[in-house]
Amino acid sequence: MGRLLVLILIVVVAVWLVKRALAGGKRSDVAQKPPVDGDLVSCARCGVHLPRIEARAGGERLYCSDEHARLGPARAPQER
Ligand SMILES: [Zn+2]
């Protein structure tokens, strides 16, 4: 009988710890992600999203890196 009580107690404590961890995790996730300053733009070459202030301009388009600005925009998907 004593073992059963100990087992139940362990299960209850484990469930409580998991619930507390899940609730706390949600709150800290929101707090740890700072809002992004400015608009997000997508690279014309690879499509990755980045803040406009970090983007490189190449012609009329924006790119994630100097390399992609040099390579130019990705080719349009081929028509079948
Ligand atoms: Zn890119």
Coordinates of N, CA and C and ligand atoms in Angstrom, one line a residue:
M1 N 0.8 -1.2 0.0 CA 0.0 0.0 0.0 C 0.9 1.2 0.0
G2 N 1.9 1.2 0.8 CA 2.8 2.4 0.8 C 3.5 2.6 -0.5
R3 N 3.9 1.5 -1.2 CA 4.5 1.7 -2.5 C 3.5 2.4 -3.5
L4 N 2.3 2.0 -3.5 CA 1.2 2.6 -4.4 C 1.1 4.1 -4.1
L5 N 1.1 4.5 -2.8 CA 0.9 5.9 -2.5 C 2.1 6.7 -3.1
V6 N 3.3 6.1 -2.9 CA 4.5 6.8 -3.4 C 4.5 6.9 -4.9
L7 N 4.0 5.9 -5.6 CA 3.9 5.9 -7.0 C 2.9 7.0 -7.5
I8 N 1.8 7.0 -6.8 CA 0.8 8.1 -7.2 C 1.3 9.4 -6.9
L9 N 2.1 9.6 -5.8 CA 2.6 10.9 -5.5 C 3.7 11.3 -6.6
I10 N 4.5 10.4 -7.0 CA 5.5 10.7 -8.1 C 4.8 11.1 -9.4
V11 N 3.7 10.4 -9.8 CA 3.0 10.7 -11.0 C 2.4 12.1 -10.9
V12 N 1.8 12.4 -9.8 CA 1.1 13.7 -9.6 C 2.2 14.8 -9.7
V13 N 3.3 14.6 -9.1 CA 4.4 15.6 -9.1 C 4.9 15.8 -10.5
A14 N 5.1 14.6 -11.2 CA 5.6 14.7 -12.6 C 4.6 15.4 -13.5
V15 N 3.3 15.1 -13.4 CA 2.3 15.9 -14.2 C 2.4 17.4 -13.9
W16 N 2.5 17.7 -12.6 CA 2.5 19.1 -12.3 C 3.7 19.8 -12.8
L17 N 4.9 19.1 -12.8 CA 6.1 19.7 -13.3 C 6.0 19.9 -14.8
V18 N 5.4 18.9 -15.6 CA 5.3 19.0 -17.0 C 4.3 20.2 -17.3
K19 N 3.2 20.3 -16.6 CA 2.3 21.4 -16.9 C 2.9 22.7 -16.6
R20 N 3.7 22.8 -15.6 CA 4.3 24.1 -15.2 C 5.4 24.5 -16.3
A21 N 6.1 23.4 -16.7 CA 7.2 23.7 -17.8 C 6.5 24.2 -19.1
L22 N 5.4 23.5 -19.5 CA 4.7 24.0 -20.7 C 4.2 25.4 -20.6
A23 N 3.6 25.7 -19.5 CA 3.0 27.1 -19.3 C 4.1 28.1 -19.3
G24 N 5.2 27.8 -18.5 CA 6.3 28.7 -18.4 C 7.0 28.9 -19.8
G25 N 7.2 27.8 -20.5 CA 7.8 27.8 -21.8 C 7.1 28.8 -22.8
K26 N 5.8 28.7 -22.8 CA 5.1 29.6 -23.7 C 5.4 31.1 -23.4
R27 N 5.3 31.4 -22.1 CA 5.5 32.8 -21.7 C 6.9 33.3 -22.0
S28 N 8.0 32.4 -21.8 CA 9.3 32.9 -22.0 C 9.6 33.0 -23.5
D29 N 9.0 32.1 -24.3 CA 9.2 32.2 -25.8 C 8.7 33.6 -26.3
V30 N 7.6 34.1 -25.8 CA 7.1 35.4 -26.3 C 8.1 36.5 -25.8
A31 N 8.5 36.3 -24.6 CA 9.4 37.4 -24.1 C 10.8 37.4 -24.7
Q32 N 11.3 36.2 -25.2 CA 12.6 36.2 -25.7 C 12.7 36.6 -27.2
K33 N 11.6 36.6 -27.9 CA 11.6 37.1 -29.3 C 11.3 38.5 -29.4
P34 N 12.3 39.3 -29.7 CA 12.1 40.8 -29.9 C 11.4 41.0 -31.2
P35 N 10.6 42.1 -31.2 CA 9.9 42.4 -32.5 C 11.0 42.8 -33.5
V36 N 10.7 42.5 -34.8 CA 11.6 42.8 -35.9 C 11.4 44.3 -36.2
D37 N 12.5 45.0 -36.3 CA 12.4 46.4 -36.7 C 12.2 46.5 -38.2
G38 N 11.3 47.3 -38.6 CA 11.1 47.6 -40.0 C 10.4 46.5 -40.8
D39 N 10.4 46.6 -42.1 CA 9.7 45.7 -42.9 C 10.5 44.5 -43.2
L40 N 9.9 43.3 -43.4 CA 10.6 42.2 -43.9 C 10.5 42.1 -45.4
V41 N 11.6 41.9 -46.1 CA 11.6 41.7 -47.5 C 12.2 40.3 -47.8
S42 N 11.9 39.9 -49.0 CA 12.4 38.5 -49.4 C 13.5 38.7 -50.5
C43 N 14.5 37.9 -50.4 CA 15.6 37.9 -51.4 C 15.0 37.5 -52.8
A44 N 15.4 38.3 -53.8 CA 14.9 38.0 -55.2 C 15.5 36.7 -55.7
R45 N 16.7 36.3 -55.1 CA 17.4 35.1 -55.6 C 16.9 33.8 -54.9
C46 N 17.0 33.8 -53.5 CA 16.7 32.6 -52.8 C 15.4 32.7 -52.0
G47 N 14.8 33.8 -51.9 CA 13.5 34.0 -51.2 C 13.5 34.1 -49.7
V48 N 14.7 34.1 -49.1 CA 14.8 34.2 -47.7 C 14.3 35.5 -47.2
H49 N 13.6 35.6 -46.1 CA 13.1 36.8 -45.6 C 14.1 37.5 -44.6
L50 N 14.3 38.8 -44.8 CA 15.2 39.5 -43.9 C 14.8 40.9 -43.7
P51 N 15.2 41.6 -42.7 CA 14.8 43.0 -42.5 C 15.3 43.8 -43.7
R52 N 14.5 44.8 -44.1 CA 14.8 45.7 -45.2 C 16.2 46.3 -45.0
I53 N 16.5 46.7 -43.7 CA 17.8 47.4 -43.4 C 19.0 46.5 -43.7
E54 N 18.8 45.2 -43.7 CA 20.0 44.3 -43.9 C 20.0 43.9 -45.4
A55 N 19.0 44.2 -46.2 CA 19.0 43.8 -47.6 C 19.9 44.6 -48.5
R56 N 20.5 43.9 -49.5 CA 21.3 44.6 -50.5 C 20.5 44.9 -51.7
A57 N 20.6 46.1 -52.2 CA 19.8 46.4 -53.4 C 20.6 46.1 -54.6
G58 N 20.0 45.5 -55.6 CA 20.6 45.2 -56.9 C 19.6 45.5 -58.0
G59 N 19.9 46.6 -58.7 CA 18.9 47.0 -59.6 C 17.6 47.4 -58.9
E60 N 16.5 46.9 -59.3 CA 15.2 47.3 -58.7 C 14.8 46.3 -57.6
R61 N 15.7 45.3 -57.4 CA 15.3 44.2 -56.4 C 16.2 44.2 -55.2
L62 N 15.8 43.4 -54.2 CA 16.5 43.3 -53.0 C 17.0 41.9 -52.8
Y63 N 18.2 41.8 -52.2 CA 18.8 40.5 -52.0 C 19.3 40.3 -50.6
C64 N 19.6 39.1 -50.2 CA 20.0 38.8 -48.8 C 21.5 39.0 -48.7
S65 N 22.3 38.9 -49.7 CA 23.7 39.0 -49.6 C 24.3 39.6 -50.9
D66 N 25.5 40.1 -50.8 CA 26.2 40.6 -52.0 C 26.3 39.6 -53.1
E67 N 26.5 38.3 -52.7 CA 26.6 37.2 -53.7 C 25.3 37.1 -54.5
H68 N 24.2 37.1 -53.8 CA 22.9 37.0 -54.5 C 22.6 38.2 -55.3
A69 N 23.0 39.4 -54.8 CA 22.9 40.6 -55.6 C 23.6 40.5 -56.9
R70 N 24.8 39.9 -56.9 CA 25.7 39.7 -58.0 C 25.1 38.7 -59.0
L71 N 24.5 37.6 -58.4 CA 23.9 36.6 -59.3 C 22.6 37.0 -59.9
G72 N 21.9 38.0 -59.3 CA 20.7 38.4 -59.9 C 19.5 37.6 -59.5
P73 N 18.3 38.0 -59.9 CA 17.1 37.2 -59.5 C 17.1 35.8 -60.0
A74 N 16.4 35.0 -59.3 CA 16.2 33.6 -59.7 C 15.4 33.5 -61.0
R75 N 15.7 32.5 -61.8 CA 15.0 32.4 -63.1 C 13.5 32.0 -62.8
A76 N 12.7 32.5 -63.6 CA 11.2 32.1 -63.5 C 11.1 30.6 -63.7
P77 N 10.2 30.0 -63.0 CA 9.9 28.6 -63.2 C 9.6 28.3 -64.6
Q78 N 10.2 27.2 -65.2 CA 9.9 26.9 -66.6 C 8.5 26.4 -66.8
E79 N 7.9 26.9 -67.9 CA 6.6 26.5 -68.2 C 6.6 25.1 -68.8
R80 N 5.6 24.3 -68.5 CA 5.5 22.9 -69.0 C 4.7 22.9 -70.3
Ligands
ZN1 ZN 19.4 35.2 -51.2

